[in-house]
Short mmCIF file of C-alpha atoms in Angstrom, two decimals:
data_model
loop_
_atom_site.label_atom_id
_atom_site.label_comp_id
_atom_site.label_asym_id
_atom_site.label_seq_id
_atom_site.Cartn_x
_atom_site.Cartn_y
_atom_site.Cartn_z
CA UNK A 1 -37.35 29.73 -2.47
CA UNK A 2 -36.21 32.97 -0.32
CA UNK A 3 -33.21 34.28 -0.11
CA UNK A 4 -32.64 33.29 3.68
CA UNK A 5 -34.04 29.35 2.99
CA UNK A 6 -30.93 29.32 0.92
CA UNK A 7 -28.94 30.29 2.55
CA UNK A 8 -29.91 27.94 5.45
CA UNK A 9 -30.27 25.18 3.01
CA UNK A 10 -26.28 26.08 1.45
CA UNK A 11 -24.90 26.24 5.52
CA UNK A 12 -26.67 22.42 6.25
CA UNK A 13 -25.33 21.23 2.76
CA UNK A 14 -21.11 22.39 4.13
CA UNK A 15 -21.76 20.86 6.82
CA UNK A 16 -22.85 17.63 5.77
CA UNK A 17 -20.13 18.23 2.61
CA UNK A 18 -16.89 18.56 5.37
CA UNK A 19 -18.73 15.72 7.67
CA UNK A 20 -19.25 13.21 4.32
CA UNK A 21 -15.83 13.57 3.16
CA UNK A 22 -14.16 12.12 6.22
CA UNK A 23 -16.78 9.00 6.12
CA UNK A 24 -15.82 8.51 1.88
CA UNK A 25 -12.07 8.84 2.15
CA UNK A 26 -11.64 5.94 4.80
CA UNK A 27 -14.06 3.93 3.05
CA UNK A 28 -12.61 4.40 -0.06
CA UNK A 29 -8.89 3.03 1.46
CA UNK A 30 -10.28 0.76 4.22
CA UNK A 31 -13.93 0.08 2.98
CA UNK A 32 -14.71 0.63 6.43
CA UNK A 33 -18.13 2.73 7.83
CA UNK A 34 -15.96 4.66 10.75
CA UNK A 35 -19.00 4.87 12.76
CA UNK A 36 -16.85 6.97 15.23
CA UNK A 37 -16.76 9.67 12.62
CA UNK A 38 -19.64 11.72 13.96
CA UNK A 39 -18.38 11.19 17.51
CA UNK A 40 -14.70 12.79 16.47
CA UNK A 41 -17.11 15.66 15.24
CA UNK A 42 -19.08 16.07 18.41
CA UNK A 43 -15.83 16.00 19.75
CA UNK A 44 -14.35 19.22 17.97
CA UNK A 45 -17.45 21.07 19.69
CA UNK A 46 -16.46 20.18 23.49
CA UNK A 47 -12.57 20.67 22.66
CA UNK A 48 -14.21 24.28 21.79
CA UNK A 49 -15.91 24.27 25.14
CA UNK A 50 -13.41 23.13 27.29
CA UNK A 51 -10.46 25.24 25.64
CA UNK A 52 -13.21 28.73 26.02
CA UNK A 53 -14.33 27.67 29.51
CA UNK A 54 -11.63 25.66 31.13
CA UNK A 55 -8.92 27.24 29.65
CA UNK A 56 -10.34 31.03 29.26
CA UNK A 57 -8.53 31.06 25.84
CA UNK A 58 -9.90 33.01 23.06
CA UNK A 59 -12.58 31.69 21.07
CA UNK A 60 -10.62 31.52 17.68
CA UNK A 61 -7.32 30.02 19.57
CA UNK A 62 -9.80 27.48 20.92
CA UNK A 63 -11.17 26.66 17.73
CA UNK A 64 -7.81 26.22 15.89
CA UNK A 65 -6.62 23.87 19.02
CA UNK A 66 -10.04 22.00 18.63
CA UNK A 67 -8.92 20.88 14.73
CA UNK A 68 -5.70 20.00 16.19
CA UNK A 69 -6.77 17.62 18.76
CA UNK A 70 -9.74 16.45 16.71
CA UNK A 71 -6.95 15.55 14.22
CA UNK A 72 -5.36 14.25 16.40
CA UNK A 73 -7.72 11.70 18.21
CA UNK A 74 -8.97 10.22 14.70
CA UNK A 75 -4.73 9.04 13.93
CA UNK A 76 -4.88 7.99 17.58
CA UNK A 77 -8.44 5.73 16.51
CA UNK A 78 -6.79 4.62 13.60
CA UNK A 79 -2.99 3.65 15.04
CA UNK A 80 -4.72 2.07 18.20
CA UNK A 81 -8.30 0.90 17.00
CA UNK A 82 -8.07 0.26 13.55
CA UNK A 83 -4.85 -0.53 12.12
CA UNK A 84 -4.12 -3.69 14.27
CA UNK A 85 -6.95 -4.97 11.92
CA UNK A 86 -6.03 -4.64 8.99
CA UNK A 87 -6.16 -7.59 7.54
CA UNK A 88 -8.99 -8.81 9.97
CA UNK A 89 -12.65 -9.45 8.52
CA UNK A 90 -14.23 -6.31 7.28
CA UNK A 91 -16.93 -7.25 10.13
CA UNK A 92 -14.66 -7.27 13.34
CA UNK A 93 -13.50 -3.53 11.99
CA UNK A 94 -16.74 -2.69 11.72
CA UNK A 95 -17.44 -4.04 15.36
CA UNK A 96 -14.63 -1.97 16.43
CA UNK A 97 -16.03 1.39 15.03
CA UNK A 98 -18.80 0.85 16.58
CA UNK A 99 -16.96 -0.01 19.74
CA UNK A 100 -15.29 3.72 19.30
CA UNK A 101 -18.19 4.86 18.54
CA UNK A 102 -19.75 4.29 21.98
CA UNK A 103 -16.08 4.86 23.90
CA UNK A 104 -16.07 8.83 22.67
CA UNK A 105 -19.45 9.31 23.75
CA UNK A 106 -19.17 7.88 26.84
CA UNK A 107 -15.75 9.41 27.32
CA UNK A 108 -17.89 12.83 27.59
CA UNK A 109 -20.63 11.41 29.40
CA UNK A 110 -18.21 10.71 32.49
CA UNK A 111 -15.70 13.70 31.73
CA UNK A 112 -16.64 15.67 35.13
CA UNK A 113 -16.61 18.90 32.91
CA UNK A 114 -18.97 17.59 30.41
CA UNK A 115 -21.49 15.03 31.61
CA UNK A 116 -24.47 13.91 30.16
CA UNK A 117 -26.27 16.98 30.34
CA UNK A 118 -26.90 19.43 27.24
CA UNK A 119 -23.92 22.15 27.55
CA UNK A 120 -24.14 25.69 25.45
CA UNK A 121 -21.80 25.93 22.94
CA UNK A 122 -19.67 29.38 22.85
CA UNK A 123 -20.49 31.46 19.64
CA UNK A 124 -18.51 34.40 18.98
CA UNK A 125 -20.45 37.62 18.19
CA UNK A 126 -19.02 38.00 14.57
CA UNK A 127 -20.70 34.68 13.77
CA UNK A 128 -24.45 35.36 15.68
CA UNK A 129 -24.71 38.79 13.98
CA UNK A 130 -28.08 39.68 11.57
CA UNK A 131 -27.80 41.69 8.50
CA UNK A 132 -29.97 41.94 5.81
CA UNK A 133 -29.67 40.85 2.44
CA UNK A 134 -32.41 42.00 -0.17
CA UNK A 135 -35.20 42.23 2.35
CA UNK A 136 -34.05 38.84 4.50
CA UNK A 137 -32.60 38.83 7.57
CA UNK A 138 -29.66 36.49 7.17
CA UNK A 139 -27.57 35.63 10.21
CA UNK A 140 -23.79 36.13 9.85
CA UNK A 141 -23.39 32.04 10.29
CA UNK A 142 -25.29 30.99 7.51
CA UNK A 143 -22.55 33.27 5.42
CA UNK A 144 -19.41 32.20 7.08
CA UNK A 145 -20.20 28.30 7.10
CA UNK A 146 -20.45 28.18 3.37
CA UNK A 147 -17.30 30.58 2.53
CA UNK A 148 -14.95 28.72 5.19
CA UNK A 149 -16.46 25.18 3.80
CA UNK A 150 -15.59 26.39 0.77
CA UNK A 151 -12.20 27.22 1.31
CA UNK A 152 -11.49 23.86 3.32
CA UNK A 153 -12.97 21.95 0.07
CA UNK A 154 -10.71 23.85 -2.16
CA UNK A 155 -7.67 23.06 0.42
CA UNK A 156 -8.55 19.59 0.18
CA UNK A 157 -8.65 18.98 -3.49
CA UNK A 158 -5.53 21.14 -3.53
CA UNK A 159 -3.93 17.91 -1.54
CA UNK A 160 -5.39 15.38 -3.34
CA UNK A 161 -4.40 16.70 -6.98
CA UNK A 162 -1.35 18.40 -6.33
CA UNK A 163 0.56 17.14 -3.64
CA UNK A 164 2.23 13.58 -3.54
CA UNK A 165 0.68 12.47 0.06
CA UNK A 166 -2.49 13.57 -2.11
CA UNK A 167 -1.77 11.40 -5.07
CA UNK A 168 -0.90 8.58 -2.39
CA UNK A 169 -4.06 8.59 -1.32
CA UNK A 170 -6.09 8.18 -4.54
CA UNK A 171 -3.55 5.43 -5.16
CA UNK A 172 -3.91 3.28 -2.19
CA UNK A 173 -7.95 3.98 -2.75
CA UNK A 174 -7.66 1.72 -6.17
CA UNK A 175 -5.22 -0.50 -4.92
CA UNK A 176 -3.36 -1.00 -1.73
CA UNK A 177 -0.89 -3.34 -1.96
CA UNK A 178 0.27 -1.82 -5.95
CA UNK A 179 0.81 0.97 -3.87
CA UNK A 180 2.57 -0.49 -0.99
CA UNK A 181 4.68 -1.92 -4.25
CA UNK A 182 6.04 1.46 -5.05
CA UNK A 183 7.59 1.46 -1.81
CA UNK A 184 5.43 3.88 -0.32
CA UNK A 185 4.69 3.71 3.35
CA UNK A 186 1.28 2.88 3.18
CA UNK A 187 0.70 3.30 6.92
CA UNK A 188 1.77 7.10 6.87
CA UNK A 189 -0.50 7.54 4.13
CA UNK A 190 -3.45 6.04 5.95
CA UNK A 191 -2.74 8.72 8.65
CA UNK A 192 -2.68 10.80 6.64
CA UNK A 193 -6.46 10.29 5.12
CA UNK A 194 -7.86 9.57 8.75
CA UNK A 195 -5.68 13.42 10.23
CA UNK A 196 -7.68 14.93 6.98
CA UNK A 197 -11.02 13.12 7.40
CA UNK A 198 -10.95 14.29 11.36
CA UNK A 199 -9.68 17.93 10.94
CA UNK A 200 -12.77 18.86 8.19
CA UNK A 201 -14.93 17.28 10.43
CA UNK A 202 -13.72 19.16 13.39
CA UNK A 203 -13.87 22.53 11.09
CA UNK A 204 -17.91 20.85 10.22
CA UNK A 205 -18.49 20.61 13.95
CA UNK A 206 -17.04 23.96 15.47
CA UNK A 207 -19.18 25.63 12.31
CA UNK A 208 -22.26 23.16 13.38
CA UNK A 209 -21.85 24.55 17.10
CA UNK A 210 -22.05 28.17 15.95
CA UNK A 211 -25.18 26.96 14.04
CA UNK A 212 -26.31 25.23 16.59
CA UNK A 213 -25.46 25.84 19.81
CA UNK A 214 -26.57 22.80 21.96
CA UNK A 215 -23.94 20.78 22.90
CA UNK A 216 -24.11 17.09 24.29
CA UNK A 217 -22.65 13.72 24.04
CA UNK A 218 -25.03 12.53 21.16
CA UNK A 219 -24.76 15.64 18.82
CA UNK A 220 -22.98 13.93 16.71
CA UNK A 221 -25.25 10.72 15.64
CA UNK A 222 -27.96 12.51 13.88
CA UNK A 223 -25.57 14.58 11.62
CA UNK A 224 -22.76 11.65 11.52
CA UNK A 225 -25.96 9.29 9.61
CA UNK A 226 -27.24 11.99 7.66
CA UNK A 227 -23.47 13.11 6.30
CA UNK A 228 -22.79 9.43 5.80
CA UNK A 229 -26.06 9.22 3.95
CA UNK A 230 -24.63 12.03 1.86
CA UNK A 231 -21.69 10.25 1.04
CA UNK A 232 -23.45 7.08 -0.21
CA UNK A 233 -25.82 9.37 -2.46
CA UNK A 234 -22.59 11.14 -4.05
CA UNK A 235 -21.06 7.54 -4.22
CA UNK A 236 -19.29 6.45 -1.48
CA UNK A 237 -15.45 6.48 -1.65
CA UNK A 238 -15.82 9.81 -4.17
CA UNK A 239 -14.82 12.95 -2.36
CA UNK A 240 -16.15 15.39 -5.12
CA UNK A 241 -19.41 12.99 -4.32
CA UNK A 242 -19.00 13.29 -1.15
CA UNK A 243 -19.17 17.41 -1.37
CA UNK A 244 -22.18 17.28 -3.98
CA UNK A 245 -24.25 15.09 -2.01
CA UNK A 246 -23.60 17.00 1.03
CA UNK A 247 -25.21 19.59 -0.77
CA UNK A 248 -27.81 17.64 -2.20
CA UNK A 249 -28.66 16.42 1.33
CA UNK A 250 -28.90 19.99 2.82
CA UNK A 251 -30.74 21.55 0.38
CA UNK A 252 -33.41 18.92 0.59
CA UNK A 253 -33.76 18.78 3.97
CA UNK A 254 -34.41 22.89 4.21
CA UNK A 255 -36.60 23.10 1.16
CA UNK A 256 -38.97 20.36 2.62
CA UNK A 257 -39.08 22.33 6.55
CA UNK A 258 -39.68 25.18 4.65
CA UNK A 259 -42.35 24.10 2.51
CA UNK A 260 -44.21 21.47 4.74
CA UNK A 261 -43.00 23.21 8.19
CA UNK A 262 -45.87 21.16 10.05
CA UNK A 263 -43.96 18.04 8.71
CA UNK A 264 -40.05 19.28 9.77
CA UNK A 265 -40.51 16.18 12.34
CA UNK A 266 -40.20 13.90 9.18
CA UNK A 267 -37.03 15.47 8.38
CA UNK A 268 -35.43 12.38 8.55
CA UNK A 269 -37.65 10.15 6.60
CA UNK A 270 -37.19 12.49 4.10
CA UNK A 271 -33.18 11.67 4.02
CA UNK A 272 -33.90 8.32 4.39
CA UNK A 273 -36.00 8.14 1.48
CA UNK A 274 -33.53 9.59 -0.79
CA UNK A 275 -30.87 6.96 0.54
CA UNK A 276 -33.11 4.46 -0.08
CA UNK A 277 -34.13 6.24 -3.64
CA UNK A 278 -30.64 6.40 -4.56
CA UNK A 279 -29.85 2.56 -3.69
CA UNK A 280 -32.66 1.28 -5.71
CA UNK A 281 -31.80 3.53 -8.74
CA UNK A 282 -28.24 4.33 -9.11
CA UNK A 283 -26.78 2.13 -6.13
CA UNK A 284 -23.28 3.46 -6.88
CA UNK A 285 -24.48 7.34 -6.13
CA UNK A 286 -24.21 10.40 -8.23
CA UNK A 287 -20.56 10.12 -9.02
CA UNK A 288 -20.20 6.52 -8.31
CA UNK A 289 -18.72 4.17 -11.21
CA UNK A 290 -19.97 0.79 -11.79
CA UNK A 291 -17.93 -1.46 -9.04
CA UNK A 292 -15.87 -3.99 -11.31
CA UNK A 293 -15.41 -7.21 -10.17
CA UNK A 294 -11.69 -8.14 -9.43
CA UNK A 295 -10.53 -10.76 -12.04
CA UNK B 1 22.84 -11.02 -5.48
CA UNK B 2 19.15 -12.61 -4.40
CA UNK B 3 19.01 -15.90 -3.17
CA UNK B 4 16.47 -17.74 -1.95
CA UNK B 5 16.78 -20.90 -0.08
CA UNK B 6 14.61 -23.52 0.95
CA UNK B 7 10.98 -21.47 0.80
CA UNK B 8 7.88 -22.91 2.34
CA UNK B 9 4.63 -20.55 1.67
CA UNK B 10 1.49 -21.69 3.18
CA UNK B 11 -2.05 -20.40 2.06
CA UNK B 12 -4.65 -21.82 4.66
CA UNK B 13 -4.01 -25.01 4.47
CA UNK B 14 -2.24 -25.05 1.11
CA UNK B 15 1.16 -25.59 0.78
CA UNK B 16 2.03 -23.33 -1.96
CA UNK B 17 5.60 -22.96 -2.24
CA UNK B 18 7.37 -26.01 -0.95
CA UNK B 19 10.60 -26.01 -0.48
CA UNK B 20 12.22 -23.33 -3.39
CA UNK B 21 15.73 -22.07 -3.76
CA UNK B 22 16.71 -19.84 -6.26
CA UNK B 23 19.67 -17.88 -7.14
CA UNK B 24 19.62 -14.31 -8.91
CA UNK B 25 23.69 -13.06 -9.73
CA UNK B 26 23.97 -9.78 -10.36
CA UNK B 27 23.64 -8.07 -13.57
CA UNK B 28 21.63 -11.25 -15.21
CA UNK B 29 18.56 -12.40 -16.25
CA UNK B 30 16.88 -14.99 -15.01
CA UNK B 31 13.56 -16.64 -15.44
CA UNK B 32 11.22 -18.45 -13.75
CA UNK B 33 8.83 -20.75 -15.52
CA UNK B 34 5.63 -22.68 -14.92
CA UNK B 35 2.06 -22.75 -15.42
CA UNK B 36 -0.84 -21.39 -14.05
CA UNK B 37 -0.94 -22.60 -9.69
CA UNK B 38 2.65 -23.34 -10.25
CA UNK B 39 4.09 -21.12 -7.54
CA UNK B 40 5.51 -18.37 -9.73
CA UNK B 41 3.49 -14.99 -8.59
CA UNK B 42 3.62 -16.28 -4.60
CA UNK B 43 7.75 -16.87 -5.03
CA UNK B 44 7.52 -13.02 -5.68
CA UNK B 45 5.27 -11.88 -3.79
CA UNK B 46 7.22 -13.53 -0.68
CA UNK B 47 10.27 -12.05 -2.58
CA UNK B 48 8.70 -8.12 -1.90
CA UNK B 49 7.59 -8.97 1.33
CA UNK B 50 3.71 -9.16 0.49
CA UNK B 51 3.50 -13.11 1.94
CA UNK B 52 5.57 -14.59 4.94
CA UNK B 53 7.44 -17.88 4.64
CA UNK B 54 7.08 -20.31 7.23
CA UNK B 55 10.34 -21.38 6.61
CA UNK B 56 13.08 -20.21 4.43
CA UNK B 57 15.59 -17.92 4.01
CA UNK B 58 16.37 -14.92 1.31
CA UNK B 59 18.92 -12.93 1.12
CA UNK B 60 19.49 -9.74 -1.12
CA UNK B 61 23.07 -8.89 -1.35
CA UNK B 62 24.26 -10.73 1.65
CA UNK B 63 21.15 -9.04 4.10
CA UNK B 64 18.46 -11.07 5.20
CA UNK B 65 14.86 -9.74 4.04
CA UNK B 66 12.00 -11.61 5.20
CA UNK B 67 10.01 -10.15 7.53
CA UNK B 68 11.13 -6.75 6.31
CA UNK B 69 8.11 -4.47 5.20
CA UNK B 70 7.72 -4.31 1.46
CA UNK B 71 8.54 -0.17 1.27
CA UNK B 72 11.57 -1.25 3.10
CA UNK B 73 12.23 -3.94 0.45
CA UNK B 74 11.53 -1.43 -2.57
CA UNK B 75 14.13 1.33 -1.18
CA UNK B 76 16.72 -1.26 -1.12
CA UNK B 77 16.62 -1.79 -4.81
CA UNK B 78 13.72 -4.86 -5.53
CA UNK B 79 10.59 -3.88 -6.96
CA UNK B 80 8.64 -5.79 -8.65
CA UNK B 81 5.75 -4.80 -11.55
CA UNK B 82 2.55 -7.23 -10.84
CA UNK B 83 1.13 -9.50 -12.45
CA UNK B 84 -1.68 -8.04 -14.59
CA UNK B 85 -0.30 -4.40 -14.82
CA UNK B 86 -1.92 -3.16 -11.46
CA UNK B 87 -1.65 0.78 -12.94
CA UNK B 88 -3.40 3.35 -11.24
CA UNK B 89 -6.67 3.86 -13.84
CA UNK B 90 -8.02 7.19 -11.89
CA UNK B 91 -4.31 8.51 -12.20
CA UNK B 92 -2.63 9.76 -15.01
CA UNK B 93 -0.04 8.36 -17.03
CA UNK B 94 2.05 10.78 -15.26
CA UNK B 95 1.05 10.58 -11.85
CA UNK B 96 0.85 6.53 -12.09
CA UNK B 97 5.05 7.44 -13.05
CA UNK B 98 5.40 9.93 -10.18
CA UNK B 99 3.89 7.16 -7.84
CA UNK B 100 6.78 5.01 -9.44
CA UNK B 101 9.29 6.96 -7.50
CA UNK B 102 7.02 7.50 -4.38
CA UNK B 103 9.81 6.46 -1.91
CA UNK B 104 12.70 8.30 -4.00
CA UNK B 105 13.86 11.34 -3.05
CA UNK B 106 17.20 12.00 -5.31
CA UNK B 107 17.80 14.22 -8.13
CA UNK B 108 17.97 11.75 -10.71
CA UNK B 109 13.68 11.56 -10.75
CA UNK B 110 14.24 14.09 -14.04
CA UNK B 111 16.40 12.08 -15.90
CA UNK B 112 15.12 8.40 -14.86
CA UNK B 113 11.34 10.51 -16.70
CA UNK B 114 13.68 10.89 -19.72
CA UNK B 115 14.86 7.47 -19.50
CA UNK B 116 11.47 5.79 -19.47
CA UNK B 117 9.94 7.79 -22.35
CA UNK B 118 12.88 7.28 -24.31
CA UNK B 119 11.72 3.54 -23.68
CA UNK B 120 8.38 4.05 -24.11
CA UNK B 121 7.65 6.73 -26.31
CA UNK B 122 3.83 6.42 -26.26
CA UNK B 123 3.61 7.10 -22.67
CA UNK B 124 5.05 10.64 -23.08
CA UNK B 125 2.16 11.14 -26.03
CA UNK B 126 -0.06 10.26 -23.18
CA UNK B 127 1.01 11.24 -20.52
CA UNK B 128 -2.24 13.76 -19.36
CA UNK B 129 -4.22 10.88 -19.86
CA UNK B 130 -6.10 8.47 -17.41
CA UNK B 131 -3.79 5.21 -16.98
CA UNK B 132 -7.19 3.20 -16.94
CA UNK B 133 -7.77 4.94 -20.92
CA UNK B 134 -4.97 2.82 -22.39
CA UNK B 135 -5.16 -0.22 -24.56
CA UNK B 136 -3.66 -3.13 -22.31
CA UNK B 137 -0.54 -3.05 -24.34
CA UNK B 138 0.71 0.24 -23.42
CA UNK B 139 -0.87 -0.22 -19.42
CA UNK B 140 1.84 -2.77 -19.57
CA UNK B 141 4.16 -0.24 -20.88
CA UNK B 142 2.74 2.12 -18.25
CA UNK B 143 3.61 -0.74 -15.73
CA UNK B 144 7.02 -1.53 -16.62
CA UNK B 145 7.55 2.01 -16.57
CA UNK B 146 6.79 2.78 -13.22
CA UNK B 147 8.73 -0.16 -11.81
CA UNK B 148 11.38 1.24 -13.38
CA UNK B 149 10.62 4.93 -12.23
CA UNK B 150 11.42 3.02 -8.42
CA UNK B 151 14.98 2.76 -9.71
CA UNK B 152 15.39 -0.91 -9.31
CA UNK B 153 18.81 -2.49 -9.18
CA UNK B 154 16.67 -6.04 -9.66
CA UNK B 155 13.75 -6.05 -11.18
CA UNK B 156 10.86 -8.54 -10.93
CA UNK B 157 8.80 -9.23 -13.55
CA UNK B 158 5.41 -11.15 -13.52
CA UNK B 159 4.18 -12.42 -16.83
CA UNK B 160 4.77 -8.97 -18.54
CA UNK B 161 3.66 -10.82 -21.86
CA UNK B 162 -0.14 -12.33 -20.38
CA UNK B 163 -2.54 -10.75 -22.56
CA UNK B 164 -0.42 -9.11 -25.38
CA UNK B 165 -0.21 -9.38 -28.65
CA UNK B 166 2.80 -10.97 -30.60
CA UNK B 167 3.64 -7.14 -31.96
CA UNK B 168 4.21 -5.89 -28.60
CA UNK B 169 5.30 -9.06 -26.18
CA UNK B 170 8.99 -8.34 -29.00
CA UNK B 171 8.57 -4.50 -27.76
CA UNK B 172 8.41 -4.88 -24.26
CA UNK B 173 10.96 -7.65 -24.85
CA UNK B 174 13.43 -4.80 -26.63
CA UNK B 175 12.93 -2.56 -23.70
CA UNK B 176 13.40 -5.41 -21.37
CA UNK B 177 16.64 -6.28 -23.27
CA UNK B 178 17.98 -2.12 -22.83
CA UNK B 179 16.46 -1.92 -19.31
CA UNK B 180 19.00 -4.61 -18.83
CA UNK B 181 21.93 -3.26 -20.60
CA UNK B 182 22.02 -0.13 -18.73
CA UNK B 183 22.62 -2.40 -15.70
CA UNK B 184 19.62 -4.01 -14.14
CA UNK B 185 19.37 -7.43 -12.84
CA UNK B 186 16.09 -8.85 -13.87
CA UNK B 187 13.99 -11.91 -12.50
CA UNK B 188 11.54 -12.63 -15.19
CA UNK B 189 8.25 -15.01 -14.46
CA UNK B 190 6.96 -16.27 -17.08
CA UNK B 191 4.34 -18.82 -18.96
CA UNK B 192 5.78 -17.46 -22.11
CA UNK B 193 8.77 -19.62 -22.39
CA UNK B 194 9.59 -18.65 -26.00
CA UNK B 195 9.48 -15.15 -25.05
CA UNK B 196 11.59 -15.39 -21.73
CA UNK B 197 14.18 -17.88 -22.81
CA UNK B 198 15.23 -15.38 -25.71
CA UNK B 199 16.63 -12.94 -23.11
CA UNK B 200 17.31 -14.78 -19.74
CA UNK B 201 20.79 -16.79 -19.29
CA UNK B 202 19.29 -19.06 -16.64
CA UNK B 203 16.31 -20.90 -16.07
CA UNK B 204 13.73 -22.29 -13.46
CA UNK B 205 10.89 -24.50 -14.31
CA UNK B 206 8.13 -24.57 -11.73
CA UNK B 207 5.17 -27.69 -11.03
CA UNK B 208 3.07 -27.28 -8.39
CA UNK B 209 5.21 -25.46 -5.68
CA UNK B 210 8.42 -27.55 -6.47
CA UNK B 211 11.31 -26.93 -9.09
CA UNK B 212 11.57 -29.28 -11.68
CA UNK B 213 14.07 -28.19 -13.78
CA UNK B 214 16.76 -25.57 -14.21
CA UNK B 215 19.70 -24.93 -16.06
CA UNK B 216 21.39 -22.42 -18.01
CA UNK B 217 19.31 -21.34 -21.06
CA UNK B 218 20.58 -23.42 -23.73
CA UNK B 219 20.02 -26.53 -21.41
CA UNK B 220 16.93 -25.72 -20.96
CA UNK B 221 15.68 -25.20 -24.55
CA UNK B 222 17.46 -28.72 -25.70
CA UNK B 223 15.57 -30.63 -22.11
CA UNK B 224 12.42 -32.90 -23.29
CA UNK B 225 10.29 -31.19 -20.32
CA UNK B 226 10.38 -27.98 -21.84
CA UNK B 227 10.31 -28.51 -25.12
CA UNK B 228 7.22 -30.48 -24.70
CA UNK B 229 4.98 -28.27 -21.79
CA UNK B 230 6.42 -25.04 -22.69
CA UNK B 231 7.55 -24.70 -26.11
CA UNK B 232 4.95 -27.23 -27.67
CA UNK B 233 7.54 -28.80 -29.91
CA UNK B 234 8.27 -32.91 -30.24
#
């Protein structure tokens, strides 16, 4: 594999990892597959689009605001749609998440500045610059994405292992009721989880736009599914697993496309074949522990 | 300190608590005895706000607490150490203890950490270990220590001796005596009546959601019901 493909794989893997974390954190706590997560990711691209073209903000300001607004959306979705169903059967929650996903997509379709047609994501110059590295031509974005993703992931690990709310997130994922018995406000911890997961998806969405600048209401669906697959392959509920799963899938996809370019249309088939393989051989994923039945 | 009056709890169609009334005076150790399914755990869970009673009143220091959120009840000073330990297996011993003081911001956390380590020195040795790697007895100590870190004035203990070797039960109950001497009030739920009555001053006996006997320790120890069903004498 040449150096260019390596960076392509690293970039794609970073993007999947950033999205996969939101799936895995929410699943770890609520046992919910948050179908709206891919659309939250999609929305981040539109926030930049609105900020840049509609409000004429500098690109970096639009990007920062996008992360904030997207995180706020994640918070609001949990508050309005999921929290009232905390004690409802899981299936109600799952269907609500699907409904939320469709709602977000259709908000984009009906917005006059967005609509159902494809838009161009604004890319700053420093992202699309091309330079030579060891004889290969590398686009700056393929360096920026892994670097920014690494910073975000290290920040997340710091939050989880060195702060009080992070400790709360890890505790609540193993035993929500025991966490509540410690006097912890579990609603607050869950809100933080959605905020953090959505903010990371927003970073992923913005970087995705820099890499693949087509913007449409449905761009979150396929990356969402792939990232969810990454979360499962890594071991759903496990944050480090989601990171590893993201990189494994991103690399696998690029290797497949690079070695068999004529079959690149089958990339999703490869990804889901990996999913099926894991579900058959190691259903708990790379980092997953065998499920213990609660007695 | 804690007054429970005529508590009725339903799980679906099952009438789990059928009019429970108990009273825990400040500074006392009160025990709730009974077999599996008698409603002991349900009583504690209802006090903690994890279960809503259909009928009944619970007051703590004169204030009604039914309908309050669990986190609010914990901050008022009622802390429960749940049945089956329920420690956080992936968190270290140290982190488990810090989870215990999640709702606290006062400056006495350090002092309380020292205190629980003096009660259970083995936890100090193992403070960097994941909670799930401890033995059953150590996990129970961790669960009690973690509850103490929440600064309880009233400590609810749910079957702390369950599944422990006699020597560990003795060790644990010695710790309970010290906790009591330090000024905490304890409501102790047990199947192990012998252990419970070794420290309790007053006890209630629950059977299928009803209180069938109550009285001071000596009275219970000499009553036929308790002797036959719970102490295995006679």
